[in-house]
CSV table of C-alpha atoms in Angstrom, one decimal:
chain,number,residue,atom,x,y,z
A,1,UNK,CA,0.0,0.0,0.0
A,2,UNK,CA,1.7,3.2,-1.2
A,3,UNK,CA,0.6,6.6,0.2
A,4,UNK,CA,0.7,10.1,-1.0
A,5,UNK,CA,1.1,13.0,1.5
A,6,UNK,CA,-0.6,16.1,0.4
A,7,UNK,CA,-0.1,19.8,1.3
A,8,UNK,CA,-3.0,21.8,2.5
A,9,UNK,CA,-3.1,25.4,3.8
A,10,UNK,CA,-0.4,24.6,6.3
A,11,UNK,CA,2.2,24.9,3.5
A,12,UNK,CA,1.6,28.6,3.4
A,13,UNK,CA,1.8,29.2,7.2
A,14,UNK,CA,4.9,27.1,7.5
A,15,UNK,CA,7.0,29.3,5.2
A,16,UNK,CA,9.9,30.0,4.8
A,17,UNK,CA,10.7,26.4,5.8
A,18,UNK,CA,8.3,25.1,3.2
A,19,UNK,CA,9.5,27.3,0.3
A,20,UNK,CA,11.9,24.4,-0.4
A,21,UNK,CA,9.9,21.3,0.6
A,22,UNK,CA,6.4,19.8,1.1
A,23,UNK,CA,5.1,20.0,4.7
A,24,UNK,CA,5.5,16.2,5.1
A,25,UNK,CA,9.3,16.6,4.5
A,26,UNK,CA,9.6,18.6,7.7
A,27,UNK,CA,11.6,16.9,10.4
A,28,UNK,CA,10.1,16.7,13.9
A,29,UNK,CA,11.3,14.2,16.5
A,30,UNK,CA,13.7,11.9,14.8
A,31,UNK,CA,12.0,11.4,11.5
A,32,UNK,CA,10.4,13.6,8.9
A,33,UNK,CA,6.5,13.4,8.9
A,34,UNK,CA,6.6,11.4,5.7
A,35,UNK,CA,9.1,8.9,7.2
A,36,UNK,CA,6.9,8.4,10.2
A,37,UNK,CA,3.9,7.4,8.1
A,38,UNK,CA,6.0,5.2,5.8
A,39,UNK,CA,7.5,3.4,8.8
A,40,UNK,CA,4.1,2.8,10.4
A,41,UNK,CA,2.6,1.5,7.2
A,42,UNK,CA,5.8,-0.2,6.0
A,43,UNK,CA,5.4,1.3,2.6
A,44,UNK,CA,6.7,3.8,0.0
A,45,UNK,CA,5.4,7.3,-0.2
A,46,UNK,CA,5.0,10.3,-2.5
A,47,UNK,CA,4.0,13.9,-2.2
A,48,UNK,CA,1.3,16.2,-3.6
A,49,UNK,CA,2.7,19.7,-3.3
A,50,UNK,CA,3.0,23.0,-5.1
A,51,UNK,CA,3.9,22.8,-8.8
A,52,UNK,CA,7.5,24.0,-8.6
A,53,UNK,CA,8.4,21.4,-6.0
A,54,UNK,CA,6.7,18.5,-7.6
A,55,UNK,CA,9.6,17.3,-9.8
A,56,UNK,CA,11.9,16.9,-6.8
A,57,UNK,CA,9.1,15.5,-4.6
A,58,UNK,CA,7.0,13.3,-7.0
A,59,UNK,CA,3.7,11.8,-6.3
A,60,UNK,CA,3.2,8.0,-6.4
A,61,UNK,CA,0.5,5.8,-7.8
A,62,UNK,CA,-1.7,5.4,-4.8
A,63,UNK,CA,-5.2,5.5,-3.5
A,64,UNK,CA,-4.5,6.5,0.1
A,65,UNK,CA,-3.9,10.2,0.7
A,66,UNK,CA,-2.8,11.6,4.1
A,67,UNK,CA,-2.4,15.2,5.2
A,68,UNK,CA,1.3,16.0,5.3
A,69,UNK,CA,1.0,18.3,8.3
A,70,UNK,CA,-0.4,15.6,10.6
A,71,UNK,CA,1.8,13.2,12.6
A,72,UNK,CA,0.7,9.6,13.1
A,73,UNK,CA,-0.6,8.0,16.3
A,74,UNK,CA,-2.3,4.7,17.0
A,75,UNK,CA,-5.8,6.1,16.9
A,76,UNK,CA,-5.2,7.8,13.6
A,77,UNK,CA,-3.7,4.7,12.1
A,78,UNK,CA,-6.7,2.5,12.9
A,79,UNK,CA,-9.2,5.1,11.6
A,80,UNK,CA,-7.2,5.6,8.4
A,81,UNK,CA,-6.8,1.9,7.8
A,82,UNK,CA,-10.5,1.6,8.2
A,83,UNK,CA,-11.3,4.0,5.3
A,84,UNK,CA,-13.0,2.6,2.3
A,85,UNK,CA,-12.8,3.8,-1.3
A,86,UNK,CA,-14.7,7.1,-1.5
A,87,UNK,CA,-14.4,8.0,2.2
A,88,UNK,CA,-12.7,11.0,3.8
A,89,UNK,CA,-11.6,11.4,7.4
A,90,UNK,CA,-12.4,14.9,8.6
A,91,UNK,CA,-11.8,17.0,11.7
A,92,UNK,CA,-14.3,19.8,10.9
A,93,UNK,CA,-13.0,21.3,7.7
A,94,UNK,CA,-9.5,19.7,8.0
A,95,UNK,CA,-9.0,16.8,5.7
A,96,UNK,CA,-7.0,14.2,7.6
A,97,UNK,CA,-6.9,11.4,5.0
A,98,UNK,CA,-9.0,9.9,2.2
A,99,UNK,CA,-9.2,6.8,0.1
A,100,UNK,CA,-10.0,7.4,-3.6
A,101,UNK,CA,-9.2,5.2,-6.6
A,102,UNK,CA,-9.8,8.3,-8.7
A,103,UNK,CA,-7.2,11.1,-8.5
A,104,UNK,CA,-8.7,14.0,-6.5
A,105,UNK,CA,-7.3,16.9,-4.5
A,106,UNK,CA,-7.9,17.4,-0.8
A,107,UNK,CA,-10.4,20.2,-1.5
A,108,UNK,CA,-12.3,17.9,-3.9
A,109,UNK,CA,-12.2,15.1,-1.3
A,110,UNK,CA,-13.8,17.4,1.3
A,111,UNK,CA,-16.6,18.2,-1.0
A,112,UNK,CA,-17.2,15.0,-2.9
A,113,UNK,CA,-16.4,12.0,-0.7
A,114,UNK,CA,-18.3,10.4,2.1
A,115,UNK,CA,-17.3,12.2,5.4
A,116,UNK,CA,-16.1,10.2,8.4
A,117,UNK,CA,-15.8,12.5,11.5
A,118,UNK,CA,-12.7,12.3,13.7
A,119,UNK,CA,-12.9,13.9,17.1
A,120,UNK,CA,-9.8,12.6,19.0
A,121,UNK,CA,-6.8,14.9,19.6
A,122,UNK,CA,-3.7,14.6,17.3
A,123,UNK,CA,-0.6,16.5,16.4
A,124,UNK,CA,-0.8,18.9,13.4
A,125,UNK,CA,2.1,21.1,12.4
A,126,UNK,CA,0.6,24.4,11.3
A,127,UNK,CA,3.2,27.1,12.2
A,128,UNK,CA,7.0,27.0,12.2
A,129,UNK,CA,7.2,27.2,16.0
A,130,UNK,CA,5.0,24.0,16.3
A,131,UNK,CA,8.1,22.1,15.3
A,132,UNK,CA,10.1,22.9,18.4
A,133,UNK,CA,7.2,23.1,20.8
A,134,UNK,CA,6.0,19.6,19.8
A,135,UNK,CA,9.5,18.1,19.2
A,136,UNK,CA,9.7,16.4,22.7
A,137,UNK,CA,6.4,14.6,22.1
A,138,UNK,CA,7.3,13.5,18.6
A,139,UNK,CA,10.9,12.5,19.6
A,140,UNK,CA,9.6,10.2,22.3
A,141,UNK,CA,7.1,8.6,19.8
A,142,UNK,CA,9.8,8.2,17.2
A,143,UNK,CA,12.2,6.7,19.7
A,144,UNK,CA,9.7,4.0,20.6
A,145,UNK,CA,8.9,3.4,16.9
A,146,UNK,CA,12.5,3.1,15.6
A,147,UNK,CA,13.8,1.1,18.6
A,148,UNK,CA,11.0,-1.4,19.1
A,149,UNK,CA,12.2,-4.9,19.4
A,150,UNK,CA,15.8,-4.0,18.6
A,151,UNK,CA,19.0,-4.2,20.6
A,152,UNK,CA,21.1,-1.1,21.2
A,153,UNK,CA,24.9,-1.0,20.5
A,154,UNK,CA,27.2,-0.1,23.3
A,155,UNK,CA,29.1,3.1,24.0
A,156,UNK,CA,32.7,3.3,25.2
A,157,UNK,CA,33.1,2.9,28.9
A,158,UNK,CA,34.6,6.4,29.2
A,159,UNK,CA,31.1,7.9,29.0
A,160,UNK,CA,28.8,8.5,31.9
A,161,UNK,CA,25.2,7.4,31.2
A,162,UNK,CA,22.5,8.4,33.7
A,163,UNK,CA,19.5,6.2,33.4
A,164,UNK,CA,19.1,3.6,30.7
A,165,UNK,CA,16.8,5.1,28.1
A,166,UNK,CA,19.4,5.4,25.4
A,167,UNK,CA,19.6,3.7,22.0
A,168,UNK,CA,22.9,3.6,20.0
A,169,UNK,CA,22.8,2.6,16.3
A,170,UNK,CA,25.7,0.7,14.7
A,171,UNK,CA,28.7,2.9,14.0
A,172,UNK,CA,27.7,5.6,16.5
A,173,UNK,CA,30.5,6.5,18.9
A,174,UNK,CA,31.1,8.8,21.9
A,175,UNK,CA,34.0,9.5,24.3
A,176,UNK,CA,34.2,11.0,27.8
A,177,UNK,CA,30.7,12.5,27.5
A,178,UNK,CA,27.7,12.6,29.8
A,179,UNK,CA,24.2,11.4,28.7
A,180,UNK,CA,21.3,12.1,31.1
A,181,UNK,CA,18.2,10.1,30.1
A,182,UNK,CA,16.3,10.9,33.3
A,183,UNK,CA,14.5,13.7,31.4
A,184,UNK,CA,13.8,11.8,28.2
A,185,UNK,CA,15.3,9.3,25.8
A,186,UNK,CA,18.5,9.7,23.9
A,187,UNK,CA,19.0,8.4,20.4
A,188,UNK,CA,22.3,8.2,18.6
A,189,UNK,CA,21.9,7.5,14.9
A,190,UNK,CA,24.1,5.4,12.6
A,191,UNK,CA,27.7,6.6,12.3
A,192,UNK,CA,27.0,9.6,14.5
A,193,UNK,CA,29.6,10.9,16.8
A,194,UNK,CA,29.7,12.7,20.2
A,195,UNK,CA,33.2,14.3,20.8
A,196,UNK,CA,34.9,14.5,24.2
A,197,UNK,CA,33.5,16.5,27.1
A,198,UNK,CA,29.9,16.9,25.7
A,199,UNK,CA,27.0,17.1,28.1
A,200,UNK,CA,23.6,15.9,26.7
A,201,UNK,CA,20.2,15.8,28.4
A,202,UNK,CA,17.3,13.9,26.9
A,203,UNK,CA,15.1,14.0,25.1
A,204,UNK,CA,17.7,14.2,22.3
A,205,UNK,CA,18.2,12.7,18.9
A,206,UNK,CA,21.5,12.8,16.9
A,207,UNK,CA,20.7,11.5,13.5
A,208,UNK,CA,22.8,9.5,11.0
A,209,UNK,CA,26.3,10.8,10.3
A,210,UNK,CA,25.8,13.9,12.6
A,211,UNK,CA,28.4,15.2,15.0
A,212,UNK,CA,28.4,16.9,18.4
A,213,UNK,CA,31.7,18.8,18.9
A,214,UNK,CA,33.8,18.9,22.0
A,215,UNK,CA,32.4,20.4,25.1
A,216,UNK,CA,28.9,21.0,23.7
A,217,UNK,CA,26.0,21.6,26.2
A,218,UNK,CA,22.8,20.3,24.8
A,219,UNK,CA,19.5,20.5,26.6
A,220,UNK,CA,16.2,18.6,26.2
A,221,UNK,CA,13.8,18.5,23.2
A,222,UNK,CA,16.6,18.8,20.7
A,223,UNK,CA,17.1,17.1,17.3
A,224,UNK,CA,20.3,17.2,15.2
A,225,UNK,CA,19.4,16.0,11.8
A,226,UNK,CA,21.5,13.9,9.4
A,227,UNK,CA,25.0,15.1,8.5
A,228,UNK,CA,24.7,18.1,10.7
A,229,UNK,CA,27.5,19.3,13.1
A,230,UNK,CA,26.8,21.2,16.3
A,231,UNK,CA,28.6,22.7,19.3
A,232,UNK,CA,28.2,25.4,21.9
A,233,UNK,CA,24.9,25.7,23.9
A,234,UNK,CA,21.7,24.4,22.4
A,235,UNK,CA,18.2,24.0,23.9
A,236,UNK,CA,15.0,22.7,22.2
A,237,UNK,CA,16.3,23.2,18.7
A,238,UNK,CA,15.5,21.1,15.5
A,239,UNK,CA,18.1,21.0,12.8
A,240,UNK,CA,16.6,19.5,9.6
A,241,UNK,CA,20.0,18.2,8.4
A,242,UNK,CA,23.2,19.1,6.5
A,243,UNK,CA,23.4,22.2,8.7
A,244,UNK,CA,26.1,23.5,11.0
A,245,UNK,CA,26.4,25.3,14.3
A,246,UNK,CA,29.9,24.2,15.1
A,247,UNK,CA,31.0,26.8,17.6
A,248,UNK,CA,30.2,28.5,20.9
A,249,UNK,CA,27.1,30.6,21.1
A,250,UNK,CA,23.5,30.1,22.3
A,251,UNK,CA,20.6,28.8,20.3
A,252,UNK,CA,17.3,27.9,21.8
A,253,UNK,CA,13.6,27.2,20.9
A,254,UNK,CA,14.5,27.3,17.2
A,255,UNK,CA,14.2,25.5,13.9
A,256,UNK,CA,16.9,25.4,11.2
A,257,UNK,CA,16.4,24.0,7.7
A,258,UNK,CA,18.9,22.3,5.4
A,259,UNK,CA,22.4,23.7,4.4
A,260,UNK,CA,22.3,26.4,7.1
A,261,UNK,CA,25.5,27.6,8.8
A,262,UNK,CA,25.7,29.5,12.1
A,263,UNK,CA,28.9,31.5,12.4
A,264,UNK,CA,31.1,31.3,15.4
A,265,UNK,CA,29.7,33.0,18.6
A,266,UNK,CA,26.4,33.7,17.0
A,267,UNK,CA,23.8,34.2,19.7
A,268,UNK,CA,20.0,34.1,19.2
A,269,UNK,CA,17.8,35.4,22.0
A,270,UNK,CA,14.8,33.3,22.9
A,271,UNK,CA,13.3,35.5,25.6
A,272,UNK,CA,12.4,39.2,25.4
A,273,UNK,CA,13.8,41.5,28.0
A,274,UNK,CA,10.3,42.4,29.1
A,275,UNK,CA,9.2,38.7,29.1
A,276,UNK,CA,6.4,39.6,26.6
A,277,UNK,CA,4.8,37.3,24.1
A,278,UNK,CA,7.0,36.7,21.0
A,279,UNK,CA,5.7,37.6,17.5
A,280,UNK,CA,6.9,35.9,14.3
A,281,UNK,CA,6.8,37.1,10.7
A,282,UNK,CA,3.8,35.8,8.8
A,283,UNK,CA,4.3,35.5,5.0
A,284,UNK,CA,0.6,35.4,4.4
A,285,UNK,CA,-0.2,38.6,6.2
A,286,UNK,CA,3.1,40.4,5.5
A,287,UNK,CA,3.2,41.3,9.1
A,288,UNK,CA,4.1,39.9,12.5
A,289,UNK,CA,1.6,37.5,14.3
A,290,UNK,CA,1.4,36.6,17.9
A,291,UNK,CA,2.7,33.1,18.8
A,292,UNK,CA,1.4,32.8,22.4
A,293,UNK,CA,5.0,31.9,23.4
A,294,UNK,CA,7.3,33.5,25.8
A,295,UNK,CA,10.3,31.5,24.5
A,296,UNK,CA,11.0,31.6,20.8
A,297,UNK,CA,14.3,32.0,19.1
A,298,UNK,CA,15.3,31.6,15.4
A,299,UNK,CA,13.4,30.3,12.4
A,300,UNK,CA,16.0,29.8,9.6
A,301,UNK,CA,15.2,28.5,6.1
A,302,UNK,CA,17.4,26.5,3.8
A,303,UNK,CA,20.8,27.8,2.7
A,304,UNK,CA,20.7,30.7,5.1
A,305,UNK,CA,23.8,31.7,7.1
A,306,UNK,CA,25.1,34.0,9.8
A,307,UNK,CA,28.6,35.5,10.1
A,308,UNK,CA,30.8,35.4,13.3
A,309,UNK,CA,29.5,37.2,16.3
A,310,UNK,CA,26.1,37.8,14.8
A,311,UNK,CA,23.4,38.8,17.3
A,312,UNK,CA,19.7,37.9,16.6
A,313,UNK,CA,16.7,39.2,18.4
A,314,UNK,CA,14.0,37.1,20.0
A,315,UNK,CA,11.7,35.6,17.3
A,316,UNK,CA,13.9,36.3,14.2
A,317,UNK,CA,12.8,34.7,10.9
A,318,UNK,CA,15.6,34.3,8.3
A,319,UNK,CA,14.4,33.4,4.8
A,320,UNK,CA,15.9,31.1,2.1
A,321,UNK,CA,19.4,31.8,1.0
A,322,UNK,CA,19.8,34.9,3.3
A,323,UNK,CA,23.2,35.9,4.6
A,324,UNK,CA,23.3,37.9,7.9
A,325,UNK,CA,26.5,39.5,9.3
A,326,UNK,CA,27.9,42.5,11.0
A,327,UNK,CA,27.5,44.2,14.4
A,328,UNK,CA,24.2,45.1,16.0
A,329,UNK,CA,20.8,43.4,15.9
A,330,UNK,CA,19.3,43.0,12.4
A,331,UNK,CA,15.5,43.3,12.1
A,332,UNK,CA,13.4,40.3,13.1
A,333,UNK,CA,12.4,39.4,9.6
A,334,UNK,CA,15.3,38.9,7.2
A,335,UNK,CA,13.8,38.3,3.7
A,336,UNK,CA,14.8,35.5,1.5
A,337,UNK,CA,18.0,36.2,-0.5
A,338,UNK,CA,18.9,39.2,1.7
A,339,UNK,CA,22.5,40.1,2.2
A,340,UNK,CA,23.5,42.3,5.2
A,341,UNK,CA,22.7,43.1,8.8
A,342,UNK,CA,21.8,45.8,11.2
A,343,UNK,CA,23.2,48.5,8.9
A,344,UNK,CA,20.9,47.5,6.1
A,345,UNK,CA,20.3,44.8,3.5
A,346,UNK,CA,20.7,44.4,-0.3
A,347,UNK,CA,19.6,41.6,-2.6
A,348,UNK,CA,21.8,38.5,-2.6
A,349,UNK,CA,21.7,38.0,-6.3
A,350,UNK,CA,20.6,34.5,-7.3
A,351,UNK,CA,23.6,33.6,-9.4
A,352,UNK,CA,26.0,34.5,-6.5
A,353,UNK,CA,23.8,32.6,-4.0
A,354,UNK,CA,23.8,29.5,-6.2
A,355,UNK,CA,27.5,29.7,-6.7
A,356,UNK,CA,28.0,29.6,-2.9
A,357,UNK,CA,25.5,26.7,-2.6
A,358,UNK,CA,27.4,24.7,-5.2
A,359,UNK,CA,30.6,25.1,-3.1
A,360,UNK,CA,28.8,24.1,0.1
A,361,UNK,CA,27.4,20.9,-1.4
A,362,UNK,CA,30.7,20.1,-3.2
A,363,UNK,CA,32.4,19.9,0.2
A,364,UNK,CA,30.2,16.9,0.9
A,365,UNK,CA,30.7,15.5,-2.6
A,366,UNK,CA,27.2,16.5,-3.6
A,367,UNK,CA,25.9,18.3,-6.7
A,368,UNK,CA,23.4,21.2,-6.8
A,369,UNK,CA,21.5,19.9,-9.8
A,370,UNK,CA,19.3,21.6,-12.3
A,371,UNK,CA,16.1,20.7,-10.4
A,372,UNK,CA,17.5,22.3,-7.2
A,373,UNK,CA,18.6,25.4,-9.1
A,374,UNK,CA,15.2,25.8,-10.7
A,375,UNK,CA,13.6,25.7,-7.3
A,376,UNK,CA,15.9,28.3,-5.9
A,377,UNK,CA,15.3,30.5,-9.0
A,378,UNK,CA,11.6,30.2,-8.5
A,379,UNK,CA,11.7,31.1,-4.8
A,380,UNK,CA,13.9,34.1,-5.7
A,381,UNK,CA,11.2,35.4,-8.0
A,382,UNK,CA,8.4,34.4,-5.6
A,383,UNK,CA,9.9,36.4,-2.7
A,384,UNK,CA,10.8,39.7,-4.5
A,385,UNK,CA,8.0,41.5,-2.9
A,386,UNK,CA,9.6,41.1,0.6
A,387,UNK,CA,12.9,42.6,-0.5
A,388,UNK,CA,11.8,46.2,-0.3
A,389,UNK,CA,15.2,47.5,0.8
């Protein structure tokens, strides 16, 4: 049984993270949302997303369609498996899933298929901050899912492990570090590495081929995605993957996309001096919206970067391909393909941005192909309206 994960209106409210991916490709916990569903169903998956992303994220030949902003749980699984052809599972106006042998979009499913009401609570990712606020819950669920019935590898005896809720994949290694599982599980992915003197408190996930550098201090509710490298002080942060925060500096209550780089001694505030509610930039409204949160740090989209000693205000949103540097605090919304800092911004021209991205990927023996370049060019045109420098 193959599944397709579709984007609904959440794709718009999750920008800038979703400018470069479908919603179901977002990482929360250990896995992406798509990977969670695929593992539960033991199946392949495709995506139904905006046109310019569809070539990179193709759809599959399937009759089961699931909302890509919704994370699986046992109740949802049983209800979705019970759907018959021509039925749609609904929470009010939210299409959760539907079965249809005829190709039909989620809006058509809502109007044309037989409705089945769903009233139980579930996790839906609607805003960017939902990723870090719900990461602890999803990390615990994913930990149980990926470790069920399996035997953990062992770590070197030089480490201190407090509690026993830790799972170590083959090839993972750590030396002279402290792992505290009393606050939540700790997962060390395949070929991941924790360098000497690190202190890690669960819940925590270090995904495949990711590294924690020497002396890092990592607090609960944090996920370091595949092929990422982190150091310094980190609390409740989700790195999608292939990103780096390799040096000292604080980052908390934040989400970083793919191919991001945080310069040495960059610090991002996650609490306002007056303890007031944090607002985040809303692409739909072209203004700031209230989050209801007191703690909220940095939302950074793919290919964005900061220079050394960069200071970021509470609730800063940095768009795709932006490059932030210099002294002082830049504004709390840094548009996609912006270049500069507190003293002002100019447009980071797409040819120069792509040239840098090619060099970044080449360092890992990867190629920025024509499909990726077409996506970046499309986003550059799509976001022009925000670059009113």
